Amino acid sequence: MSHRRRPNAAGPPPPEGIGGSSTAEASSTGEERPDLPWAWALGSERRVLALALAFRAANALLVRTYFNPDEHWQCLEVAHRIVFGYGHLTWEWKRGLRSYLHPFIFAALYKILSLLHLDSPWFMAMAPRLLQSVFASFGDLYLYKLSKLIFNNHVAQWALFSQLVNWFMFFCITRTLSNSMETVLTVTGLYYWFVAIESVKGNSVVSKQQAASKQSPPSRKMALLIAALACAIRPTSAITWLYVGLLDFIQMKSKSRFIFLEVVPLGVFVLAVTTFLDCWMYGSRIIVPLNFLKFNLFSSGGDYYGTHVFHWYFSQGFPSMIWTFLPFSISGILKSREWRLAGLIVWVLVVYSILGHKEFRFVLPVLPFMFMFSGHNLAAMAQLKGKGHNEKGRLSRLKLSVILLILTNVPMALYMSLYHQRGTEDAMLYLSREAHDGRVKSVLFLMPCHSTPYYSTLHYNLPMRFLDCTPSENKGTLDESDRFLMNPADFVGEVFGNLSSFSHIVLFESEERHVKLLLRNSFQEVRRFFHSHFKVDRDLQSSVVVYSQKSVL
């Protein structure tokens, strides 16, 4: 079967940069390049999107674990408060560090569920991830399109394979984290940016009128608009777009046109819209991106939640995310010589390494580009011909690589999504059903702060209390969460007394033994949910235990 390919397609190392026609036929040798077994489903971009939608929907339904508090507390909790009038706002919202733009997307979903009377416990828990799965599927589609644009259709197929199989992408991309949305916007924006580069390079003979329009292709405006939205949702996304913009800005003939007729108008427009939204919701004049950058970059406020060594992203964080795709991606970088995207990955990792507080999700937006390089290497492996490489041996090497990637990623993806740290999600779904049946009056969470979802999952307006961990302006001051973990029994006795004001208490098994004496007279264990096989944070939080007052039972 003959395939369309670009002259700089994968195989022998292609020349640097983007060039050539996307409609060029296969090489003059007439060689046929084998596709993926399911390549028939990728015959068009519409089919790619359909495959991605189906895969990510299943992905969302299989994610039943707790990963990062921001998924619930900085998005869904806020959206729930907007629509239903109750929900907890963390200290970041009181200091104006967060924009309402991202939560508003899920507030719209909650409003639709409410109008259709579908706001049951299951729908409230699963619908947000299903909506995010739609956005994630467009991220998959645009990774495919970007890979096809830069390399060829064959590389695009293997890049998509890499992204769908990778354990961390499966584990994280359908969660309602702002980083997940930032990742989708980054891939989409870069696709339009590279389309603009292609359109400028592809027109060598143009009229004066065309030359003028060539300075500002529509796709570049689209890329800048998407970049502005990404920065509005996550101001640190500017790190990515500063690199992308500067590389081309240096080579531009009309720099002032680019700055004053493209960047500034689009940036001001998005900033004005989001600032108006935030001022309306906060009830005061506020510029969230400025507050966010001042706190996280200039004052190192994020360090309150822990710091890592400088090399953490390079030595532990990013390798853990990309996992066994790492050698394939590095080989793909060397073979493709697409230094612009490789440089972007290194740039982002270096800049984030400067910051003390580090998390896996911060560098999620550049993870898809590693899968492009993995796809390049797998495509080159599939079409490798030369002395001593017969058809059987060539396919066997590829098959072994694919088997290795599947066996090392799929089980890990399923374990992390279905089992590791699922107890807190299960406990909240249980409490939600009990509350709707009238058997829960109030809840106390005796566990590290933000260990569980909250009102957005409970979806019932009753008193709840968790251990606060708002950063203190006085360094060295311990918050409630730290004080409890240091001496659980004394802290509970001092702050909550005999606990009689709560109908239910939720805690980890690791802290249960410390407060069991306080619970034995008035409370009885009603449910115990598996949480983790491995140590999380300070202790092995193997189970989440729910206690209820005997009088309620």
Coordinates of C-alpha atoms in Angstrom, one line a residue:
M1 CA 0.0 0.0 0.0
S2 CA 1.4 3.4 -1.0
H3 CA 1.3 6.2 1.5
R4 CA 1.7 9.9 1.2
R5 CA 4.9 11.2 2.9
R6 CA 6.9 14.3 3.4
P7 CA 10.4 14.5 1.9
N8 CA 11.8 14.8 5.4
A9 CA 9.8 11.9 6.7
A10 CA 11.1 9.5 9.3
G11 CA 13.4 6.8 8.3
P12 CA 16.9 8.0 7.5
P13 CA 17.5 11.2 9.6
P14 CA 15.5 14.0 8.0
P15 CA 16.9 17.5 7.5
E16 CA 16.4 20.1 10.1
G17 CA 13.1 22.0 10.4
I18 CA 9.9 21.8 8.5
G19 CA 9.9 21.6 4.8
G20 CA 8.5 19.9 1.7
S21 CA 5.1 19.1 0.6
S22 CA 2.7 17.0 2.7
T23 CA 1.2 15.5 -0.5
A24 CA 4.5 14.1 -1.9
E25 CA 4.4 10.5 -2.8
A26 CA 6.5 7.8 -1.2
S27 CA 10.2 7.8 -2.0
S28 CA 11.4 7.0 -5.5
T29 CA 12.5 3.5 -4.3
G30 CA 8.8 2.6 -4.1
E31 CA 9.2 1.1 -0.7
E32 CA 6.1 0.5 1.3
R33 CA 6.1 1.5 4.9
P34 CA 4.2 -0.8 7.3
D35 CA 1.5 0.9 9.4
L36 CA 0.1 0.1 12.8
P37 CA -2.2 -2.9 12.9
W38 CA -5.1 -0.5 13.7
A39 CA -4.0 2.1 11.1
W40 CA -7.2 1.5 9.2
A41 CA -9.0 3.4 12.0
L42 CA -6.7 6.4 11.3
G43 CA -7.6 6.9 7.7
S44 CA -8.7 10.5 8.3
E45 CA -8.5 13.0 11.1
R46 CA -12.2 12.5 11.8
R47 CA -11.5 8.8 12.5
V48 CA -8.5 9.8 14.7
L49 CA -10.8 12.0 16.7
A50 CA -13.5 9.3 17.0
L51 CA -10.9 6.8 18.2
A52 CA -9.5 9.4 20.7
L53 CA -13.0 10.3 22.0
A54 CA -13.9 6.6 22.6
F55 CA -10.5 5.9 24.2
R56 CA -10.5 8.9 26.5
A57 CA -14.1 8.3 27.6
A58 CA -13.1 4.8 28.7
N59 CA -9.9 6.3 30.2
A60 CA -12.1 8.8 32.3
L61 CA -14.3 6.0 33.5
L62 CA -11.3 3.9 34.6
V63 CA -9.7 6.7 36.6
R64 CA -11.1 6.1 40.1
T65 CA -8.2 7.3 42.3
Y66 CA -7.0 10.5 44.0
F67 CA -3.9 12.1 42.6
N68 CA -3.6 15.8 43.4
P69 CA -5.9 18.1 45.5
D70 CA -6.1 20.7 42.8
E71 CA -8.3 18.4 40.7
H72 CA -11.1 18.9 43.2
W73 CA -10.2 21.9 45.4
Q74 CA -9.1 24.4 42.7
C75 CA -11.6 23.5 40.0
L76 CA -14.6 21.4 40.9
E77 CA -15.1 22.8 44.4
V78 CA -15.1 26.3 43.0
A79 CA -17.4 25.3 40.1
H80 CA -19.8 23.7 42.6
R81 CA -19.9 26.8 44.7
I82 CA -20.7 28.9 41.6
V83 CA -23.7 26.8 40.6
F84 CA -25.1 25.4 43.8
G85 CA -24.1 28.1 46.3
Y86 CA -21.9 26.0 48.6
G87 CA -18.4 24.7 48.3
H88 CA -15.1 25.5 50.0
L89 CA -12.7 28.2 48.7
T90 CA -9.1 27.6 49.7
W91 CA -6.8 30.3 50.8
E92 CA -5.5 30.9 47.2
W93 CA -9.0 32.2 46.2
K94 CA -9.0 34.6 49.2
R95 CA -5.6 36.0 48.0
G96 CA -6.7 36.2 44.4
L97 CA -4.2 33.7 43.1
R98 CA -6.6 31.8 40.9
S99 CA -8.7 32.7 37.8
Y100 CA -12.3 31.6 37.6
L101 CA -11.9 30.9 33.8
H102 CA -11.1 27.2 34.3
P103 CA -13.7 26.4 37.0
F104 CA -16.3 28.2 34.8
I105 CA -16.1 25.5 32.2
F106 CA -17.1 22.9 34.8
A107 CA -19.6 25.2 36.3
A108 CA -21.4 25.1 33.0
L109 CA -21.4 21.3 33.1
Y110 CA -22.8 21.3 36.7
K111 CA -25.6 23.8 35.6
I112 CA -26.6 21.5 32.8
L113 CA -26.7 18.5 35.1
S114 CA -28.8 20.4 37.5
L115 CA -31.3 21.5 34.9
L116 CA -31.6 18.0 33.6
H117 CA -31.9 16.6 37.2
L118 CA -28.9 14.4 36.6
D119 CA -26.8 15.7 39.6
S120 CA -26.7 12.3 41.3
P121 CA -23.6 11.2 43.3
W122 CA -22.3 9.1 40.3
F123 CA -22.8 11.8 37.7
M124 CA -21.3 14.5 39.9
A125 CA -18.2 12.4 40.3
M126 CA -17.8 11.1 36.8
A127 CA -19.2 13.8 34.5
P128 CA -16.3 16.3 35.0
R129 CA -13.8 13.7 34.0
L130 CA -15.9 12.7 31.0
L131 CA -16.0 16.3 29.9
Q132 CA -12.2 16.6 30.4
S133 CA -11.9 13.4 28.3
V134 CA -13.4 15.3 25.4
F135 CA -10.8 18.0 25.7
A136 CA -8.1 15.4 26.1
S137 CA -9.2 13.7 22.8
F138 CA -8.6 16.9 21.0
G139 CA -5.2 17.0 22.5
D140 CA -4.6 13.6 21.0
L141 CA -5.9 14.7 17.6
Y142 CA -3.7 17.8 17.5
L143 CA -0.6 15.7 18.5
Y144 CA -1.4 13.5 15.6
K145 CA -1.8 16.6 13.3
L146 CA 1.4 18.2 14.6
S147 CA 3.4 15.0 14.1
K148 CA 2.0 14.6 10.6
L149 CA 2.8 18.3 9.8
I150 CA 6.4 18.1 11.0
F151 CA 7.2 14.5 9.9
N152 CA 4.6 12.4 8.2
N153 CA 1.5 10.3 8.6
H154 CA 3.4 7.2 9.6
V155 CA 5.2 9.1 12.5
A156 CA 1.8 10.6 13.5
Q157 CA 0.4 7.1 13.9
W158 CA 3.2 6.0 16.2
A159 CA 3.1 9.3 18.1
L160 CA -0.5 8.7 18.8
F161 CA 0.2 5.2 19.9
S162 CA 2.8 6.4 22.3
Q163 CA 0.5 9.0 23.9
L164 CA -2.4 6.6 24.3
V165 CA -0.2 3.8 25.8
N166 CA 1.9 6.0 28.2
W167 CA 0.9 5.3 31.8
F168 CA 1.1 8.9 33.1
M169 CA -0.9 10.4 30.3
F170 CA -3.6 7.9 30.9
F171 CA -3.4 8.5 34.6
C172 CA -3.5 12.3 34.4
I173 CA -4.9 13.8 31.2
T174 CA -8.6 13.1 32.0
R175 CA -8.4 14.7 35.5
T176 CA -9.8 18.2 35.9
L177 CA -6.4 19.8 36.6
S178 CA -5.6 23.1 35.0
N179 CA -2.4 21.4 33.8
S180 CA -4.4 18.9 31.8
M181 CA -6.2 21.8 30.0
E182 CA -2.9 23.6 29.6
T183 CA -1.5 20.5 27.9
V184 CA -4.3 20.3 25.4
L185 CA -4.0 24.1 24.6
T186 CA -0.2 23.9 24.3
V187 CA -0.3 21.1 21.7
T188 CA -3.2 22.7 19.8
G189 CA -1.5 26.1 19.8
L190 CA 1.8 24.8 18.7
Y191 CA 0.1 23.0 15.8
Y192 CA -1.3 26.3 14.5
W193 CA 2.1 28.0 15.1
F194 CA 3.9 25.5 13.0
V195 CA 1.1 25.7 10.3
A196 CA 1.9 29.5 10.2
I197 CA 5.7 28.7 9.8
E198 CA 4.8 26.3 7.0
S199 CA 2.6 28.7 5.2
V200 CA 5.3 31.4 5.3
K201 CA 8.0 29.1 4.0
G202 CA 5.8 27.5 1.4
N203 CA 5.1 30.7 -0.5
S204 CA 8.3 31.9 -2.2
V205 CA 6.7 33.9 -5.0
V206 CA 3.9 36.2 -3.9
S207 CA 2.5 39.6 -4.8
K208 CA 2.9 42.6 -2.6
Q209 CA -0.6 42.1 -1.3
Q210 CA 0.1 38.4 -0.5
A211 CA 3.5 39.3 1.0
A212 CA 1.7 41.6 3.4
S213 CA -0.7 39.0 4.4
K214 CA 2.1 36.5 4.7
Q215 CA 3.5 38.5 7.5
S216 CA 0.4 37.6 9.6
P217 CA -1.1 34.2 8.6
P218 CA -4.5 33.5 10.3
S219 CA -3.0 30.3 11.9
R220 CA -0.5 32.4 13.8
K221 CA -3.3 34.6 15.2
M222 CA -5.1 31.4 16.2
A223 CA -1.9 30.1 17.9
L224 CA -1.5 33.4 19.8
L225 CA -5.1 33.3 20.9
I226 CA -4.7 29.8 22.2
A227 CA -1.4 30.7 23.9
A228 CA -3.2 33.6 25.7
L229 CA -5.9 31.3 26.9
A230 CA -3.3 28.8 28.2
C231 CA -1.6 31.6 30.1
A232 CA -4.9 32.8 31.5
I233 CA -5.5 29.3 32.9
R234 CA -1.9 28.7 34.0
P235 CA 0.2 31.9 33.9
T236 CA 3.3 29.7 34.0
S237 CA 2.4 28.6 30.4
A238 CA 4.2 31.8 29.4
I239 CA 7.4 29.9 29.9
T240 CA 6.6 27.7 27.0
W241 CA 5.3 30.4 24.7
L242 CA 8.2 32.8 25.5
Y243 CA 10.6 30.2 24.0
V244 CA 8.4 29.5 21.0
G245 CA 7.8 33.2 20.2
L246 CA 11.4 34.3 20.7
L247 CA 12.8 31.8 18.3
D248 CA 10.7 33.1 15.4
F249 CA 10.7 36.7 16.6
I250 CA 14.5 36.8 16.0
Q251 CA 14.0 35.9 12.3
M252 CA 11.0 38.1 11.6
K253 CA 11.4 41.0 9.3
S254 CA 8.5 42.9 10.7
K255 CA 9.0 42.7 14.4
S256 CA 6.9 45.7 15.3
R257 CA 4.0 44.4 13.3
F258 CA 4.1 41.1 15.1
I259 CA 4.3 42.8 18.6
F260 CA 1.8 45.6 18.1
L261 CA -0.7 44.1 15.7
E262 CA -0.8 40.5 16.9
V263 CA 0.7 39.8 20.3
V264 CA -0.5 42.9 22.1
P265 CA -4.1 43.0 20.8
L266 CA -4.8 39.3 21.3
G267 CA -3.1 39.3 24.7
V268 CA -4.9 42.4 25.9
F269 CA -8.2 41.0 24.7
V270 CA -7.9 37.8 26.6
L271 CA -6.5 39.5 29.7
A272 CA -9.4 42.0 29.6
V273 CA -12.0 39.3 29.3
T274 CA -10.5 37.1 32.1
T275 CA -9.9 40.1 34.3
F276 CA -13.5 41.2 33.9
L277 CA -14.6 37.7 34.8
D278 CA -12.3 37.6 37.9
C279 CA -13.3 41.1 39.1
W280 CA -16.9 40.2 38.8
M281 CA -16.5 36.9 40.7
Y282 CA -14.1 38.3 43.3
G283 CA -16.1 41.4 43.8
S284 CA -13.0 43.7 43.6
R285 CA -10.4 44.9 41.2
I286 CA -7.8 42.1 40.8
I287 CA -5.3 40.9 38.2
V288 CA -4.9 37.2 38.9
P289 CA -1.9 36.5 36.6
L290 CA 0.1 39.2 38.3
N291 CA -0.8 37.9 41.8
F292 CA 0.0 34.3 40.7
L293 CA 3.4 35.1 39.4
K294 CA 4.3 37.3 42.3
F295 CA 3.5 34.5 44.8
N296 CA 4.9 31.5 42.9
L297 CA 7.9 32.9 41.1
F298 CA 9.0 36.1 42.9
S299 CA 8.3 35.2 46.5
S300 CA 8.7 31.4 46.3
G301 CA 5.3 30.9 48.0
G302 CA 4.9 27.5 46.5
D303 CA 7.9 26.3 48.6
Y304 CA 5.5 26.0 51.6
Y305 CA 4.4 22.7 50.2
G306 CA 7.8 21.3 49.9
T307 CA 10.9 21.6 47.7
H308 CA 13.1 19.3 45.6
V309 CA 16.7 19.3 44.5
F310 CA 17.4 21.2 41.3
H311 CA 17.9 18.1 39.1
W312 CA 14.6 16.4 40.2
Y313 CA 12.8 16.9 36.9
F314 CA 15.7 15.4 35.0
S315 CA 16.7 12.6 37.4
Q316 CA 13.3 11.5 38.7
G317 CA 10.2 13.5 37.7
F318 CA 10.2 13.5 33.9
P319 CA 11.8 10.1 33.5
S320 CA 9.0 8.6 35.8
M321 CA 6.3 10.3 33.6
I322 CA 7.7 9.2 30.3
W323 CA 8.8 5.8 31.7
T324 CA 10.0 3.2 29.2
F325 CA 9.3 5.5 26.3
L326 CA 12.4 7.5 27.4
P327 CA 15.1 5.7 25.3
F328 CA 12.8 5.7 22.2
S329 CA 12.2 9.4 22.6
I330 CA 15.9 10.3 23.0
S331 CA 16.7 8.2 20.0
G332 CA 13.9 9.9 18.1
I333 CA 15.4 13.3 18.9
L334 CA 18.8 12.3 17.6
K335 CA 17.4 10.7 14.5
S336 CA 14.9 13.5 13.6
R337 CA 17.2 16.4 14.5
E338 CA 14.1 18.5 15.2
W339 CA 16.0 20.6 17.7
R340 CA 13.3 23.3 18.0
L341 CA 10.9 21.0 19.9
A342 CA 13.8 19.2 21.7
G343 CA 15.0 22.6 22.9
L344 CA 11.5 23.5 24.1
I345 CA 11.4 20.4 26.3
V346 CA 14.8 21.1 27.8
W347 CA 14.0 24.8 28.3
V348 CA 10.8 24.1 30.2
L349 CA 12.5 21.5 32.4
V350 CA 15.4 23.9 33.2
V351 CA 13.1 26.8 34.0
Y352 CA 10.9 24.7 36.3
S353 CA 14.0 23.3 37.9
I354 CA 14.9 26.7 39.2
L355 CA 11.7 26.8 41.3
G356 CA 12.0 25.1 44.6
H357 CA 8.5 23.5 44.6
K358 CA 8.2 20.8 41.9
E359 CA 5.4 18.5 40.9
F360 CA 5.0 16.0 38.1
R361 CA 2.0 17.8 36.6
F362 CA 3.8 21.1 36.1
V363 CA 5.8 19.7 33.1
L364 CA 2.9 17.7 31.7
P365 CA 2.4 20.2 28.7
V366 CA 5.7 19.1 27.1
L367 CA 5.2 15.4 27.7
P368 CA 3.4 14.9 24.3
F369 CA 6.3 16.2 22.4
M370 CA 8.4 13.4 23.8
F371 CA 5.9 11.0 22.3
M372 CA 6.4 12.7 18.9
F373 CA 10.0 11.7 19.1
S374 CA 9.1 8.2 20.3
G375 CA 6.8 8.0 17.3
H376 CA 9.6 9.1 15.0
N377 CA 11.9 6.4 16.3
L378 CA 9.2 3.6 16.1
A379 CA 8.4 4.7 12.6
A380 CA 12.0 4.6 11.6
M381 CA 12.3 1.2 13.2
A382 CA 9.3 -0.1 11.2
Q383 CA 10.8 1.0 7.9
L384 CA 14.4 0.2 8.6
K385 CA 16.1 -1.5 5.7
G386 CA 19.7 -2.2 5.1
K387 CA 22.4 -4.8 5.2
G388 CA 21.6 -7.6 7.6
H389 CA 18.0 -6.4 8.2
N390 CA 15.5 -8.8 6.6
E391 CA 11.8 -8.3 6.8
K392 CA 11.3 -10.9 9.5
G393 CA 14.0 -9.6 11.8
R394 CA 12.9 -6.0 11.2
L395 CA 9.3 -6.7 12.2
S396 CA 10.4 -8.8 15.2
R397 CA 12.5 -5.9 16.6
L398 CA 9.5 -3.6 16.2
K399 CA 7.1 -6.0 17.8
L400 CA 9.4 -6.6 20.7
S401 CA 9.6 -2.8 21.3
V402 CA 5.8 -2.5 21.1
I403 CA 5.3 -5.4 23.5
L404 CA 7.8 -3.9 25.9
L405 CA 6.1 -0.5 25.9
I406 CA 2.6 -2.1 26.4
L407 CA 3.7 -4.5 29.2
T408 CA 5.5 -1.7 31.1
N409 CA 2.8 1.0 30.7
V410 CA -0.6 -0.6 30.5
P411 CA -0.5 -2.5 33.9
M412 CA 1.0 0.6 35.6
A413 CA -1.7 2.8 34.1
L414 CA -4.5 0.5 35.3
Y415 CA -3.0 0.1 38.7
M416 CA -2.5 3.8 39.3
S417 CA -5.9 4.7 37.9
L418 CA -8.0 1.9 39.6
Y419 CA -6.2 1.1 42.9
H420 CA -3.5 3.4 44.1
Q421 CA -5.1 6.0 46.5
R422 CA -8.7 5.2 45.7
G423 CA -9.9 5.0 49.3
T424 CA -10.6 8.8 49.7
E425 CA -12.7 8.8 46.5
D426 CA -14.6 5.7 47.5
A427 CA -15.2 7.2 51.0
M428 CA -16.7 10.4 49.6
L429 CA -19.0 8.6 47.2
Y430 CA -20.2 6.5 50.1
L431 CA -20.8 9.6 52.3
S432 CA -22.6 11.2 49.4
R433 CA -25.0 8.3 49.1
E434 CA -25.5 8.2 52.8
A435 CA -26.1 12.0 53.0
H436 CA -28.7 11.9 50.3
D437 CA -30.5 9.1 52.2
G438 CA -30.4 11.3 55.3
R439 CA -27.9 9.3 57.4
V440 CA -25.1 11.9 57.6
K441 CA -25.5 15.1 59.6
S442 CA -21.9 16.4 59.8
V443 CA -18.4 15.2 58.9
L444 CA -14.9 15.7 60.4
F445 CA -11.8 14.7 58.3
L446 CA -9.0 13.8 60.7
M447 CA -6.4 13.4 57.9
P448 CA -3.8 15.7 56.2
C449 CA -5.6 18.6 54.6
H450 CA -7.2 18.2 51.2
S451 CA -6.8 14.4 51.3
T452 CA -10.3 13.8 49.9
P453 CA -12.7 15.4 47.5
Y454 CA -15.2 17.7 49.3
Y455 CA -18.6 19.3 48.5
S456 CA -18.3 18.8 44.8
T457 CA -18.5 15.0 45.4
L458 CA -20.7 15.0 48.5
H459 CA -23.2 17.3 46.7
Y460 CA -25.1 17.9 49.9
N461 CA -25.1 21.0 52.0
L462 CA -24.2 19.9 55.5
P463 CA -21.4 21.0 58.0
M464 CA -18.0 19.5 57.2
R465 CA -14.6 20.3 58.8
F466 CA -11.1 19.4 57.6
L467 CA -7.7 20.2 59.1
D468 CA -6.6 23.5 57.7
C469 CA -3.2 24.0 56.1
T470 CA -3.3 27.7 55.1
P471 CA 0.3 29.0 54.9
S472 CA 1.2 31.2 57.8
E473 CA 2.9 34.5 57.3
N474 CA 5.1 33.6 60.3
K475 CA 7.7 31.0 59.2
G476 CA 7.9 28.0 61.4
T477 CA 4.3 28.1 62.5
L478 CA 2.7 24.7 62.2
D479 CA -0.8 24.4 60.6
E480 CA -3.5 22.1 61.9
S481 CA -2.6 19.3 59.5
D482 CA 1.0 19.2 60.8
R483 CA 0.0 19.5 64.5
F484 CA -2.4 16.6 64.1
L485 CA 0.2 14.4 62.5
M486 CA 2.7 15.2 65.2
N487 CA 0.4 14.2 68.1
P488 CA -3.1 13.1 66.9
A489 CA -4.7 12.3 70.3
D490 CA -3.6 15.6 72.0
F491 CA -4.6 17.7 69.0
V492 CA -8.1 16.2 68.7
G493 CA -8.7 16.5 72.5
E494 CA -7.5 20.1 72.5
V495 CA -9.3 21.3 69.3
F496 CA -12.5 19.2 69.1
G497 CA -13.1 17.8 72.6
N498 CA -15.2 14.7 72.7
L499 CA -16.1 14.9 69.0
S500 CA -19.9 14.8 69.8
S501 CA -20.7 17.6 67.3
F502 CA -19.9 15.3 64.3
S503 CA -22.0 12.4 63.1
H504 CA -19.2 10.9 61.0
I505 CA -15.4 11.0 61.2
V506 CA -13.1 10.0 58.4
L507 CA -9.4 9.2 58.9
F508 CA -6.5 7.0 57.6
E509 CA -5.7 3.7 59.2
S510 CA -2.3 5.1 60.1
E511 CA -3.8 7.7 62.4
E512 CA -6.7 5.5 63.6
R513 CA -4.8 3.8 66.3
H514 CA -3.8 7.2 67.9
V515 CA -7.4 8.4 68.4
K516 CA -9.2 5.0 68.8
L517 CA -9.6 5.6 72.5
L518 CA -11.5 8.9 71.8
L519 CA -13.8 7.1 69.4
R520 CA -14.6 3.8 71.2
N521 CA -17.4 5.1 73.5
S522 CA -19.5 7.1 71.0
F523 CA -18.5 6.0 67.5
Q524 CA -18.5 2.8 65.6
E525 CA -16.7 1.8 62.4
V526 CA -19.1 1.6 59.5
R527 CA -16.9 1.2 56.4
R528 CA -13.2 0.6 55.6
F529 CA -12.0 1.4 52.1
F530 CA -8.7 0.2 50.6
H531 CA -6.4 3.1 49.8
S532 CA -2.8 2.2 49.0
H533 CA -0.3 -0.7 49.0
F534 CA 2.6 1.7 49.3
K535 CA 3.7 4.6 51.6
V536 CA 2.1 7.9 50.7
D537 CA 3.4 11.1 52.2
R538 CA 4.6 10.2 55.7
D539 CA 2.9 6.9 56.5
L540 CA 1.5 3.9 54.9
Q541 CA -2.1 5.0 54.4
S542 CA -3.4 1.6 53.6
S543 CA -7.1 2.2 54.3
V544 CA -9.6 5.0 54.8
V545 CA -11.9 4.4 57.7
V546 CA -15.3 5.9 58.2
Y547 CA -16.8 6.1 61.8
S548 CA -20.3 7.0 62.6
Q549 CA -21.9 8.0 65.9
K550 CA -23.8 5.0 67.4
S551 CA -26.8 7.2 67.9
V552 CA -27.0 7.9 64.2
L553 CA -26.8 4.2 63.4

